[in-house]
Coordinates of C-alpha atoms in Angstrom, one line a residue:
M1 CA 0.2 -34.1 -50.2
D2 CA 2.7 -34.2 -53.0
S3 CA 1.0 -31.6 -55.3
S4 CA 3.0 -28.5 -55.9
S5 CA 2.1 -25.0 -54.8
G6 CA 1.8 -24.0 -58.5
E7 CA -1.1 -26.4 -59.0
E8 CA -2.8 -24.9 -56.0
S9 CA -2.5 -21.4 -57.3
D10 CA -3.9 -22.5 -60.7
L11 CA -7.1 -24.0 -59.2
S12 CA -10.1 -21.7 -59.3
E13 CA -13.3 -21.7 -57.3
S14 CA -15.3 -23.0 -60.3
E15 CA -13.1 -26.1 -60.6
I16 CA -13.5 -27.4 -57.0
N17 CA -16.3 -29.9 -57.7
E18 CA -14.4 -31.2 -60.7
Y19 CA -11.1 -31.4 -59.0
K20 CA -12.4 -33.3 -56.0
E21 CA -12.8 -36.4 -58.1
K22 CA -9.0 -36.7 -58.5
P23 CA -8.2 -36.9 -54.7
Y24 CA -11.2 -39.1 -54.2
E25 CA -9.8 -41.7 -56.6
E26 CA -6.4 -41.4 -55.0
I27 CA -7.9 -42.1 -51.5
R28 CA -9.7 -45.1 -52.9
S29 CA -6.6 -46.4 -54.6
G30 CA -4.7 -46.2 -51.2
K31 CA -2.4 -43.3 -52.0
Y32 CA -3.8 -41.5 -49.0
K33 CA -4.4 -43.5 -45.8
V34 CA -7.6 -42.7 -43.9
K35 CA -8.0 -45.8 -41.7
A36 CA -5.0 -46.5 -39.4
L37 CA -3.9 -50.0 -38.3
N38 CA -5.4 -49.6 -34.9
G39 CA -8.8 -48.9 -36.5
S40 CA -8.9 -45.2 -35.8
L41 CA -9.5 -42.7 -38.6
R42 CA -7.2 -39.7 -39.6
C43 CA -7.3 -36.8 -42.1
P44 CA -4.5 -37.4 -44.7
F45 CA -4.6 -33.8 -45.8
C46 CA -3.9 -32.4 -42.2
A47 CA -0.8 -34.4 -41.4
G48 CA 0.8 -31.6 -39.3
K49 CA -2.1 -31.3 -36.8
K50 CA -1.8 -32.6 -33.3
K51 CA -5.1 -34.5 -33.5
Q52 CA -4.8 -37.6 -35.7
D53 CA -7.4 -40.0 -34.2
Y54 CA -10.9 -39.2 -35.2
K55 CA -14.2 -41.0 -34.8
Y56 CA -16.3 -41.5 -37.9
K57 CA -18.7 -38.7 -37.1
D58 CA -16.0 -36.2 -36.0
L59 CA -13.9 -36.8 -39.1
L60 CA -17.0 -36.4 -41.3
Q61 CA -17.8 -33.1 -39.6
H62 CA -14.2 -32.0 -40.0
A63 CA -14.1 -32.8 -43.7
S64 CA -17.5 -31.2 -44.4
G65 CA -16.7 -28.1 -42.4
V66 CA -13.4 -27.4 -44.3
G67 CA -15.0 -28.4 -47.6
K68 CA -17.8 -25.8 -47.2
G69 CA -15.2 -23.2 -47.5
S70 CA -13.5 -20.5 -45.4
A71 CA -11.9 -17.2 -46.2
N72 CA -8.6 -18.6 -45.0
R73 CA -8.8 -21.8 -47.0
S74 CA -7.5 -22.3 -50.6
A75 CA -9.7 -23.9 -53.2
K76 CA -7.4 -27.0 -53.4
Q77 CA -7.7 -27.6 -49.6
R78 CA -11.5 -27.4 -49.8
A79 CA -11.6 -29.8 -52.8
N80 CA -9.4 -32.3 -51.0
H81 CA -11.7 -32.3 -47.9
L82 CA -14.8 -32.6 -50.0
A83 CA -13.2 -35.7 -51.6
L84 CA -12.5 -37.1 -48.1
A85 CA -16.2 -36.4 -47.0
K86 CA -17.4 -38.2 -50.2
Y87 CA -15.1 -41.2 -49.4
L88 CA -16.5 -41.4 -45.8
E89 CA -20.1 -41.2 -46.9
I90 CA -19.8 -43.8 -49.7
D91 CA -16.9 -46.2 -49.0
L92 CA -16.6 -46.1 -45.2
A93 CA -20.3 -45.9 -44.3
S94 CA -20.1 -49.5 -42.9
E95 CA -17.2 -48.5 -40.6
A96 CA -19.1 -45.8 -38.8
D97 CA -19.4 -46.3 -35.0
E98 CA -22.8 -47.0 -33.7
T99 CA -22.6 -44.1 -31.4
S100 CA -21.6 -41.8 -34.2
R101 CA -24.6 -42.6 -36.4
P102 CA -27.7 -40.5 -35.9
T103 CA -30.2 -42.2 -33.7
V104 CA -33.5 -43.0 -35.5
P105 CA -36.3 -42.1 -33.1
Q106 CA -38.4 -45.3 -32.4
A107 CA -42.1 -45.2 -32.6
V108 CA -43.6 -45.4 -29.2
D109 CA -47.1 -45.2 -27.9
Q110 CA -47.8 -41.7 -26.8
T111 CA -50.1 -40.9 -23.9
P112 CA -53.2 -38.7 -24.5
E113 CA -51.5 -35.9 -22.6
Q114 CA -48.6 -36.0 -25.1
T115 CA -51.0 -35.8 -28.1
E116 CA -53.4 -33.3 -26.5
L117 CA -53.0 -29.7 -27.9
Y118 CA -52.1 -27.0 -25.4
V119 CA -51.7 -23.3 -25.9
W120 CA -48.0 -22.5 -25.7
P121 CA -46.6 -20.6 -23.9
W122 CA -48.6 -22.2 -21.1
M123 CA -51.6 -20.3 -19.9
G124 CA -54.4 -20.7 -17.5
I125 CA -58.0 -19.4 -17.8
I126 CA -60.1 -18.0 -14.9
M127 CA -63.9 -17.6 -15.4
N128 CA -66.8 -16.2 -13.4
I129 CA -65.0 -13.3 -11.7
V130 CA -67.9 -11.5 -9.9
A131 CA -67.1 -8.0 -8.6
E132 CA -68.9 -6.0 -5.9
S133 CA -68.8 -2.4 -5.1
K134 CA -66.6 -3.0 -2.1
N135 CA -63.9 -5.1 -3.9
I136 CA -64.1 -3.9 -7.5
D137 CA -60.9 -2.0 -7.3
T138 CA -59.1 -5.0 -5.8
L139 CA -60.3 -7.4 -8.5
H140 CA -59.3 -5.0 -11.3
D141 CA -55.7 -4.9 -10.0
K142 CA -53.4 -7.3 -11.8
G143 CA -51.1 -7.5 -8.7
Y144 CA -54.0 -9.0 -6.7
W145 CA -54.2 -12.1 -9.0
L146 CA -50.4 -12.4 -9.2
K147 CA -50.3 -12.5 -5.4
R148 CA -53.2 -14.9 -5.1
F149 CA -51.7 -17.5 -7.4
A150 CA -48.1 -16.7 -6.4
K151 CA -47.3 -20.3 -5.5
Y152 CA -47.8 -21.3 -9.2
K153 CA -45.2 -18.6 -10.2
P154 CA -47.2 -16.8 -12.9
I155 CA -45.4 -14.1 -14.9
N156 CA -48.5 -12.1 -16.1
V157 CA -52.3 -11.8 -15.7
Q158 CA -54.6 -10.4 -18.3
C159 CA -58.1 -9.5 -17.2
F160 CA -61.2 -8.9 -19.4
W161 CA -64.3 -7.1 -17.8
N162 CA -67.9 -6.7 -18.6
E163 CA -68.8 -3.3 -17.2
V164 CA -72.5 -3.9 -17.5
D165 CA -72.9 -6.8 -15.1
L166 CA -69.5 -6.4 -13.4
T167 CA -68.2 -9.8 -14.3
G168 CA -64.9 -10.7 -15.7
Q169 CA -62.5 -13.3 -17.1
A170 CA -58.7 -13.6 -16.8
I171 CA -55.8 -15.4 -18.4
V172 CA -52.8 -16.4 -16.2
V173 CA -49.5 -16.6 -18.2
F174 CA -46.8 -19.1 -17.0
N175 CA -43.1 -19.6 -18.1
S176 CA -42.7 -21.3 -21.4
D177 CA -40.4 -24.0 -20.0
W178 CA -41.2 -27.3 -18.3
N179 CA -41.3 -25.7 -14.9
G180 CA -44.1 -23.4 -16.3
F181 CA -46.0 -26.5 -17.5
V182 CA -45.8 -28.1 -14.1
N183 CA -47.1 -24.9 -12.5
A184 CA -49.9 -24.7 -15.0
T185 CA -51.0 -28.3 -14.3
Q186 CA -50.9 -27.7 -10.6
F187 CA -53.0 -24.6 -11.1
E188 CA -55.6 -26.7 -13.0
K189 CA -55.5 -29.5 -10.4
A190 CA -56.2 -27.0 -7.6
F191 CA -59.5 -26.0 -9.3
E192 CA -60.3 -29.7 -10.0
S193 CA -59.9 -30.5 -6.3
E194 CA -62.4 -27.7 -5.4
R195 CA -64.8 -28.9 -8.2
H196 CA -64.3 -25.7 -10.1
S197 CA -62.7 -27.1 -13.2
K198 CA -63.7 -26.7 -16.9
K199 CA -65.9 -29.7 -16.7
H200 CA -67.9 -28.2 -13.8
W201 CA -68.0 -24.9 -15.5
N202 CA -69.6 -26.4 -18.6
G203 CA -72.1 -28.5 -16.4
Q204 CA -73.2 -25.6 -14.1
Q205 CA -73.8 -22.7 -16.4
T206 CA -77.1 -21.8 -14.7
Q207 CA -75.8 -22.3 -11.0
L208 CA -72.4 -20.7 -11.0
G209 CA -72.7 -18.6 -7.9
S210 CA -69.8 -16.3 -7.0
N211 CA -67.0 -19.0 -7.2
I212 CA -64.3 -18.7 -9.9
Y213 CA -63.4 -21.6 -12.2
G214 CA -60.0 -22.3 -13.8
W215 CA -58.2 -24.7 -16.1
C216 CA -55.2 -24.9 -18.6
A217 CA -55.8 -23.3 -22.0
R218 CA -56.3 -26.0 -24.7
A219 CA -57.3 -26.1 -28.4
D220 CA -61.0 -25.4 -27.8
D221 CA -60.2 -22.4 -25.8
Y222 CA -57.7 -21.3 -28.5
Q223 CA -60.5 -21.5 -31.2
S224 CA -63.3 -20.0 -29.1
N225 CA -64.9 -16.7 -29.8
G226 CA -64.6 -13.7 -27.5
P227 CA -61.7 -11.9 -25.8
I228 CA -60.2 -15.1 -24.4
G229 CA -59.9 -16.7 -27.8
D230 CA -58.7 -13.5 -29.4
Y231 CA -55.9 -13.1 -26.8
L232 CA -54.8 -16.8 -27.0
R233 CA -54.6 -16.6 -30.8
K234 CA -52.6 -13.4 -30.6
V235 CA -49.9 -14.4 -28.2
G236 CA -49.8 -18.2 -28.3
K237 CA -49.9 -21.2 -30.6
L238 CA -51.2 -24.8 -30.3
Q239 CA -48.5 -27.4 -29.5
T240 CA -48.5 -31.0 -28.2
I241 CA -46.0 -32.0 -25.5
S242 CA -44.3 -34.5 -27.8
G243 CA -44.0 -31.8 -30.5
I244 CA -42.4 -29.4 -28.1
V245 CA -40.0 -32.1 -26.9
Q246 CA -39.1 -33.1 -30.5
E247 CA -38.7 -29.4 -31.6
A248 CA -36.3 -28.8 -28.6
A249 CA -34.3 -31.9 -29.5
Q250 CA -34.0 -30.8 -33.1
D251 CA -32.9 -27.3 -32.0
R252 CA -30.3 -28.8 -29.7
N253 CA -28.9 -31.2 -32.3
S254 CA -28.8 -28.4 -34.8
I255 CA -26.9 -26.2 -32.3
V256 CA -24.5 -29.0 -31.5
A257 CA -23.8 -29.6 -35.2
N258 CA -23.2 -25.9 -35.9
L259 CA -20.9 -25.6 -32.8
T260 CA -18.9 -28.7 -34.0
T261 CA -18.4 -27.2 -37.4
K262 CA -17.4 -23.8 -35.9
I263 CA -14.9 -25.6 -33.6
D264 CA -13.3 -27.4 -36.6
L265 CA -13.1 -24.1 -38.5
T266 CA -11.7 -22.3 -35.5
N267 CA -9.0 -25.0 -35.0
E268 CA -8.0 -24.6 -38.7
N269 CA -7.9 -20.9 -38.3
L270 CA -5.8 -21.2 -35.2
D271 CA -3.3 -23.4 -37.1
E272 CA -3.0 -20.8 -39.8
L273 CA -2.6 -18.0 -37.2
Q274 CA 0.1 -20.0 -35.6
Y275 CA 2.0 -20.2 -38.9
K276 CA 1.6 -16.5 -39.4
Y277 CA 2.7 -15.9 -35.9
N278 CA 5.9 -17.9 -36.5
E279 CA 6.6 -15.9 -39.6
T280 CA 5.9 -12.6 -37.8
T281 CA 8.2 -13.7 -34.9
M282 CA 11.1 -14.5 -37.3
S283 CA 10.5 -11.2 -39.1
L284 CA 10.5 -9.4 -35.7
S285 CA 13.7 -11.1 -34.7
R286 CA 15.4 -9.9 -37.9
M287 CA 14.1 -6.4 -37.3
L288 CA 15.4 -6.5 -33.7
E289 CA 18.8 -7.6 -34.9
E290 CA 18.8 -4.8 -37.5
K291 CA 17.7 -2.4 -34.7
D292 CA 20.6 -3.5 -32.4
R293 CA 23.1 -3.0 -35.3
L294 CA 21.7 0.5 -36.0
H295 CA 21.7 1.3 -32.3
L296 CA 25.4 0.3 -32.0
A297 CA 26.2 2.5 -35.0
F298 CA 24.2 5.4 -33.5
I299 CA 26.1 5.0 -30.2
E300 CA 29.5 5.0 -32.0
E301 CA 28.5 8.1 -34.0
T302 CA 27.3 9.8 -30.9
R303 CA 30.5 9.2 -29.1
K304 CA 32.5 10.5 -32.0
M305 CA 30.3 13.7 -32.1
Q306 CA 30.8 14.1 -28.3
R307 CA 34.6 13.8 -28.7
L308 CA 34.5 16.5 -31.4
A309 CA 32.3 18.7 -29.2
R310 CA 34.7 18.3 -26.2
D311 CA 37.7 19.3 -28.4
N312 CA 35.8 22.3 -29.7
V313 CA 34.8 23.4 -26.2
R314 CA 38.4 23.0 -24.9
R315 CA 39.7 25.0 -27.8
I316 CA 37.1 27.8 -27.2
L317 CA 38.0 27.8 -23.5
E318 CA 41.7 28.2 -24.2
E319 CA 41.0 31.1 -26.6
Q320 CA 38.7 32.7 -24.0
E321 CA 41.4 32.3 -21.3
K322 CA 43.9 34.0 -23.6
L323 CA 41.5 36.8 -24.3
N324 CA 40.8 37.2 -20.5
H325 CA 44.5 37.4 -19.8
E326 CA 45.0 40.1 -22.4
L327 CA 42.0 42.0 -21.1
E328 CA 43.3 41.8 -17.5
T329 CA 46.7 43.2 -18.7
K330 CA 45.1 46.1 -20.4
K331 CA 42.9 46.7 -17.3
R332 CA 45.9 46.9 -15.0
K333 CA 47.5 49.4 -17.4
I334 CA 44.4 51.6 -17.3
D335 CA 44.3 51.3 -13.4
N336 CA 47.9 52.5 -13.2
W337 CA 47.1 55.4 -15.5
T338 CA 44.1 56.3 -13.4
R339 CA 46.1 56.2 -10.1
E340 CA 48.7 58.4 -11.6
L341 CA 46.2 60.9 -12.7
N342 CA 44.6 60.9 -9.2
K343 CA 47.9 61.5 -7.6
R344 CA 48.5 64.5 -9.9
E345 CA 45.1 65.9 -9.1
T346 CA 45.6 65.7 -5.3
L347 CA 48.7 67.9 -5.6
T348 CA 46.6 71.0 -5.5
E349 CA 46.2 73.0 -2.2
R350 CA 42.6 72.3 -1.9
E351 CA 43.1 68.6 -2.2
R352 CA 45.9 68.6 0.4
Q353 CA 43.5 70.3 2.9
K354 CA 40.9 67.7 2.4
L355 CA 43.5 65.0 2.9
D356 CA 44.6 66.5 6.2
E357 CA 41.0 66.6 7.4
E358 CA 40.5 63.0 6.4
K359 CA 43.7 62.1 8.3
K360 CA 42.5 63.8 11.4
K361 CA 39.1 62.0 11.3
N362 CA 40.9 58.7 10.7
N363 CA 43.2 59.2 13.7
E364 CA 40.2 60.0 15.9
R365 CA 38.4 56.8 14.8
N366 CA 41.6 54.8 15.4
N367 CA 41.9 56.2 18.9
S368 CA 38.3 55.3 19.6
L369 CA 38.8 51.8 18.3
Q370 CA 41.9 51.3 20.4
L371 CA 40.1 52.4 23.5
A372 CA 37.2 50.1 22.7
S373 CA 39.7 47.2 22.1
M374 CA 41.3 47.9 25.5
E375 CA 38.0 47.9 27.2
Q376 CA 37.1 44.7 25.4
K377 CA 40.4 43.1 26.5
K378 CA 39.7 44.1 30.1
A379 CA 36.3 42.6 29.9
D380 CA 37.6 39.4 28.5
E381 CA 40.2 39.2 31.2
N382 CA 37.5 39.7 33.9
V383 CA 35.3 37.0 32.3
L384 CA 38.2 34.6 32.1
R385 CA 39.1 35.3 35.7
L386 CA 35.5 34.6 36.8
V387 CA 35.4 31.5 34.8
E388 CA 38.6 30.2 36.3
E389 CA 37.3 31.0 39.8
Q390 CA 34.0 29.2 39.0
K391 CA 35.9 26.2 37.7
R392 CA 38.1 26.0 40.8
E393 CA 35.1 26.2 43.1
K394 CA 33.4 23.5 41.1
E395 CA 36.4 21.2 41.4
E396 CA 36.4 21.8 45.2
A397 CA 32.7 20.9 45.3
L398 CA 33.3 17.8 43.3
K399 CA 36.1 16.8 45.7
K400 CA 33.7 17.3 48.6
I401 CA 31.1 15.2 46.9
L402 CA 33.6 12.4 46.4
L403 CA 34.6 12.7 50.1
L404 CA 31.0 12.5 51.1
E405 CA 30.6 9.3 48.9
K406 CA 33.6 7.8 50.6
Q407 CA 32.3 8.6 54.0
L408 CA 28.9 7.2 53.0
D409 CA 30.7 3.9 52.1
I410 CA 32.5 3.9 55.5
K411 CA 29.1 4.6 57.1
Q412 CA 27.5 1.7 55.3
K413 CA 30.4 -0.5 56.2
L414 CA 30.1 0.5 59.9
E415 CA 26.3 -0.2 59.8
M416 CA 27.0 -3.6 58.3
E417 CA 29.6 -4.4 61.0
I418 CA 27.2 -3.2 63.8
E419 CA 24.5 -5.5 62.4
D420 CA 26.9 -8.3 62.2
L421 CA 28.0 -7.8 65.9
K422 CA 24.4 -7.6 67.0
G423 CA 23.7 -10.9 65.2
K424 CA 26.7 -12.6 66.8
L425 CA 25.6 -11.3 70.2
Q426 CA 22.1 -12.9 69.7
V427 CA 23.8 -16.1 68.8
M428 CA 26.0 -16.0 71.9
K429 CA 23.0 -15.4 74.1
H430 CA 21.3 -18.5 72.7
L431 CA 24.5 -20.7 73.1
G432 CA 24.6 -20.4 76.8
Q433 CA 24.4 -17.7 79.5
D434 CA 26.2 -19.6 82.3
D435 CA 29.5 -20.2 80.6
A436 CA 32.1 -17.6 81.8
A437 CA 34.0 -17.7 78.5
V438 CA 30.9 -16.9 76.7
Q439 CA 30.0 -14.1 79.0
K440 CA 33.5 -12.6 78.6
K441 CA 33.3 -12.9 74.8
M442 CA 29.9 -11.2 74.8
E443 CA 31.3 -8.4 77.0
E444 CA 34.1 -7.8 74.5
M445 CA 31.7 -7.9 71.6
N446 CA 29.4 -5.4 73.4
N447 CA 32.4 -3.0 73.9
E448 CA 33.4 -3.4 70.2
L449 CA 29.8 -2.7 69.2
Q450 CA 29.6 0.4 71.3
E451 CA 32.9 1.7 69.7
K452 CA 31.4 1.1 66.3
I453 CA 28.3 2.9 67.2
D454 CA 30.3 5.9 68.5
D455 CA 32.4 5.9 65.3
L456 CA 29.2 5.9 63.3
Q457 CA 27.8 8.8 65.2
D458 CA 31.0 10.8 64.8
L459 CA 31.0 10.0 61.1
E460 CA 27.4 11.2 60.7
S461 CA 28.2 14.4 62.6
T462 CA 31.2 15.0 60.3
N463 CA 29.1 14.1 57.2
K464 CA 26.3 16.6 58.3
A465 CA 28.9 19.3 58.8
L466 CA 30.4 18.7 55.4
I467 CA 27.0 18.6 53.7
Y468 CA 26.0 21.9 55.4
K469 CA 29.3 23.4 54.4
E470 CA 28.9 22.2 50.8
R471 CA 25.4 23.5 50.6
Q472 CA 26.5 26.8 52.0
S473 CA 29.4 27.0 49.5
N474 CA 27.0 26.1 46.7
D475 CA 24.6 28.8 47.8
E476 CA 27.4 31.4 47.9
L477 CA 28.6 30.3 44.5
Q478 CA 25.1 30.5 43.0
E479 CA 24.7 34.0 44.6
A480 CA 28.0 35.1 43.0
R481 CA 27.0 33.6 39.7
K482 CA 23.7 35.5 39.8
V483 CA 25.5 38.8 40.4
L484 CA 27.9 38.0 37.6
I485 CA 25.2 37.1 35.2
Q486 CA 23.1 40.2 36.0
G487 CA 26.0 42.5 35.1
L488 CA 27.6 40.4 32.3
P489 CA 25.5 41.8 29.4
E490 CA 26.6 45.3 30.0
L491 CA 30.2 44.2 30.5
L492 CA 30.5 42.1 27.4
G493 CA 28.8 44.5 24.9
N494 CA 27.3 43.6 21.5
R495 CA 30.3 42.6 19.4
T496 CA 31.7 39.8 21.6
N497 CA 31.2 36.1 21.0
I498 CA 30.9 35.4 24.8
G499 CA 27.4 35.2 26.2
L500 CA 25.1 33.4 28.6
K501 CA 23.7 29.9 28.1
R502 CA 21.0 28.3 30.2
M503 CA 22.5 25.0 31.3
G504 CA 20.2 22.1 31.9
E505 CA 17.3 23.6 29.9
L506 CA 15.7 21.3 27.3
D507 CA 15.9 22.3 23.7
P508 CA 12.2 22.7 22.6
K509 CA 13.1 22.4 18.9
A510 CA 13.7 18.6 19.3
F511 CA 10.2 18.1 20.8
H512 CA 8.5 20.3 18.1
D513 CA 10.2 18.5 15.2
T514 CA 9.3 15.0 16.6
C515 CA 5.7 15.9 17.4
K516 CA 5.2 17.5 13.9
S517 CA 6.0 14.2 12.3
R518 CA 3.6 12.2 14.6
F519 CA 0.6 14.6 15.2
P520 CA -1.6 16.9 13.1
P521 CA -0.4 20.5 12.9
D522 CA -3.0 21.9 15.4
E523 CA -2.2 19.1 17.9
A524 CA 1.6 18.9 17.5
E525 CA 2.3 22.3 19.2
I526 CA 0.3 21.3 22.4
Q527 CA 1.9 17.8 22.5
A528 CA 5.4 19.2 22.2
T529 CA 4.9 21.9 24.9
T530 CA 3.3 19.4 27.3
L531 CA 6.1 16.7 26.7
C532 CA 8.9 19.3 27.1
S533 CA 7.4 20.6 30.4
S534 CA 7.0 17.1 31.7
W535 CA 10.6 16.1 31.1
Q536 CA 11.9 19.4 32.5
E537 CA 10.1 18.5 35.7
N538 CA 11.7 15.0 35.6
L539 CA 15.2 16.7 35.4
K540 CA 14.5 18.7 38.5
N541 CA 13.7 15.5 40.5
P542 CA 16.7 14.8 42.8
D543 CA 15.7 11.2 43.3
W544 CA 16.3 10.4 39.7
H545 CA 20.1 10.3 39.2
P546 CA 20.9 8.1 36.1
F547 CA 24.7 8.3 36.5
K548 CA 27.3 5.9 37.7
V549 CA 30.9 6.4 38.9
I550 CA 33.8 4.6 37.3
V551 CA 37.6 4.8 37.9
E552 CA 39.6 5.9 35.0
G553 CA 43.4 6.3 35.3
G554 CA 43.1 6.1 39.1
N555 CA 40.6 8.9 39.2
P556 CA 36.8 8.6 39.8
K557 CA 34.6 9.7 36.9
E558 CA 30.9 10.0 36.7
I559 CA 29.2 8.9 33.4
L560 CA 25.7 8.5 32.2
N561 CA 23.9 5.2 32.9
E562 CA 22.5 4.4 29.4
E563 CA 20.7 1.3 30.9
D564 CA 18.5 3.5 33.0
E565 CA 14.9 2.3 32.6
K566 CA 13.4 5.8 32.2
L567 CA 15.9 6.8 29.5
T568 CA 15.5 3.5 27.7
N569 CA 11.7 3.9 27.6
L570 CA 12.1 7.5 26.4
K571 CA 14.3 6.4 23.5
L572 CA 11.9 3.6 22.4
E573 CA 8.8 5.7 22.6
W574 CA 10.0 9.1 21.3
G575 CA 13.1 8.4 19.2
E576 CA 16.7 9.6 19.1
E577 CA 16.2 13.4 18.8
I578 CA 14.2 13.9 22.1
Y579 CA 16.4 11.3 23.8
N580 CA 19.6 13.2 22.9
A581 CA 18.0 16.5 24.1
V582 CA 17.2 15.0 27.5
V583 CA 20.6 13.4 27.8
T584 CA 22.3 16.7 27.0
A585 CA 20.3 18.6 29.6
L586 CA 21.0 15.9 32.2
K587 CA 24.8 16.1 31.6
E588 CA 24.7 19.9 31.8
L589 CA 22.8 19.8 35.1
N590 CA 25.1 17.1 36.5
E591 CA 28.1 19.2 35.5
Y592 CA 27.0 22.7 36.5
N593 CA 24.4 22.2 39.3
P594 CA 24.3 18.6 40.5
S595 CA 23.0 19.4 44.0
G596 CA 20.3 22.0 43.1
R597 CA 19.1 20.3 39.9
Y598 CA 17.6 23.5 38.4
V599 CA 18.5 25.4 35.3
I600 CA 21.4 27.9 35.7
S601 CA 23.0 30.5 33.3
E602 CA 26.6 29.9 32.4
L603 CA 29.2 31.8 30.4
W604 CA 29.5 30.4 26.9
N605 CA 31.5 30.9 23.7
F606 CA 28.7 30.7 21.1
K607 CA 31.1 31.0 18.1
E608 CA 33.1 27.8 19.2
N609 CA 30.1 26.2 21.1
R610 CA 32.1 25.7 24.3
K611 CA 32.9 27.4 27.6
P612 CA 35.5 30.2 27.3
H613 CA 39.0 29.2 28.5

């Protein structure tokens, strides 16, 4: 549109019908194009919309919906769309699609069922309900009838009783949709098949018996007297099937038209909201830029204030340091004056006597301390001597162990040579017993085998003697260690850093810490104690020796075998802390008691966490 915004603001609501004639003439003159070259229709007043191809019915609904007015639409826009709707209805009526034109219902021959009047919602009537004393309570119960006719899906049953002759009537209510109609007709057909329909009811008034009769409620029932007619007129109305169909179609078409109009209005509102959103987004962008500028200014001002605050604090600290220095100088002067006064006061005779007594007490305390120091020094010397002796004996034991290992290697080598000679002898026997050279070779090999056996027996005897001697030395050493440990607490006193440490004993703290993180508090203590005891028993097992000997600098050295299966499984299952505790105890046992494999007490410097030198 080329009309200005000033014209739009000048147009009032009362001038809409008058103003629509102007754009209508402009559309007719060709100023605004409604029909495109490809035959599709478009709205010339909504050029910015995405949808430009309309069918005749859709464009007419769009123009009518906008022309009827909206709170978000201006009077000029409404007038323009009213002009478009007028142009479509008058000038382009011949261009309408056949599918877009309303379908004129064709007159068809209707069946009697379609013209017959039914009571709607659909209902069925039950007559001649005869009650007896034994079933009167059952027949009065509405649930009984709902259950009896359950296959027809009734939604309610209303009973009417004559208390004089104990006879009754009932109305069965079905759903108001077509499924309810089907159920009602099946209900009626069931009674017809049993010859208990309405026709039979009317023909056998005098010979009814105890059978019930039923049918669908129709116009004559609706207009009848009595409780049945009163109830039908109260809750229902008369309708034909074709009338119900036509009413449903009209309602559906009305709903579709209303929804189409609402959709067009919603699309228009969405476009306006998009425009407002764009304006708001631009305004928000400007506000964010202003906010960033103010934030930068605030940061700069904050840094400036922080610099000023640091300068003030530094100046205050310097002044405080100066005051502290002056105060300290004055304090030293006062202390000097105080000491001078104290010296002058002690010049009296009484003070001199007190000083002499204090000197005597100090001398006595100094003498006692000197004696205690001498005793402590002697104790330390004895401890060091015992430690050196223990170290020397341990080195001798280690040498014996290495000698035993060498002898064990020699023994194994001799056993292998003996087995080899035995095998060769067996081979010689099979080669031939009559050959003199073979017999001579076998005799030499038998002699050599006997020498090897004699050497092996001598080696075993020597080995047993060394083992016995080593065990005897170890027992003597352990007995001496026990005597030393028993008297050590009295010898060391309370103020020494030297004490006893149980070597090879597991640290229970590692087990408690790990179990606390894996078990509940009441179970963690039991698990930790059980696990610690189990591994302490494993350490005592002499068959488990996870160490290997390496040669380092020409000297054999025993180190831990970290690939041991039991240690590897322990580390994977219980973690580093328990693994380290077990490894520490293993190393202590291997160092201090490798043959006995039980916990022993050892001198230890607890301050430096090492053996005393």
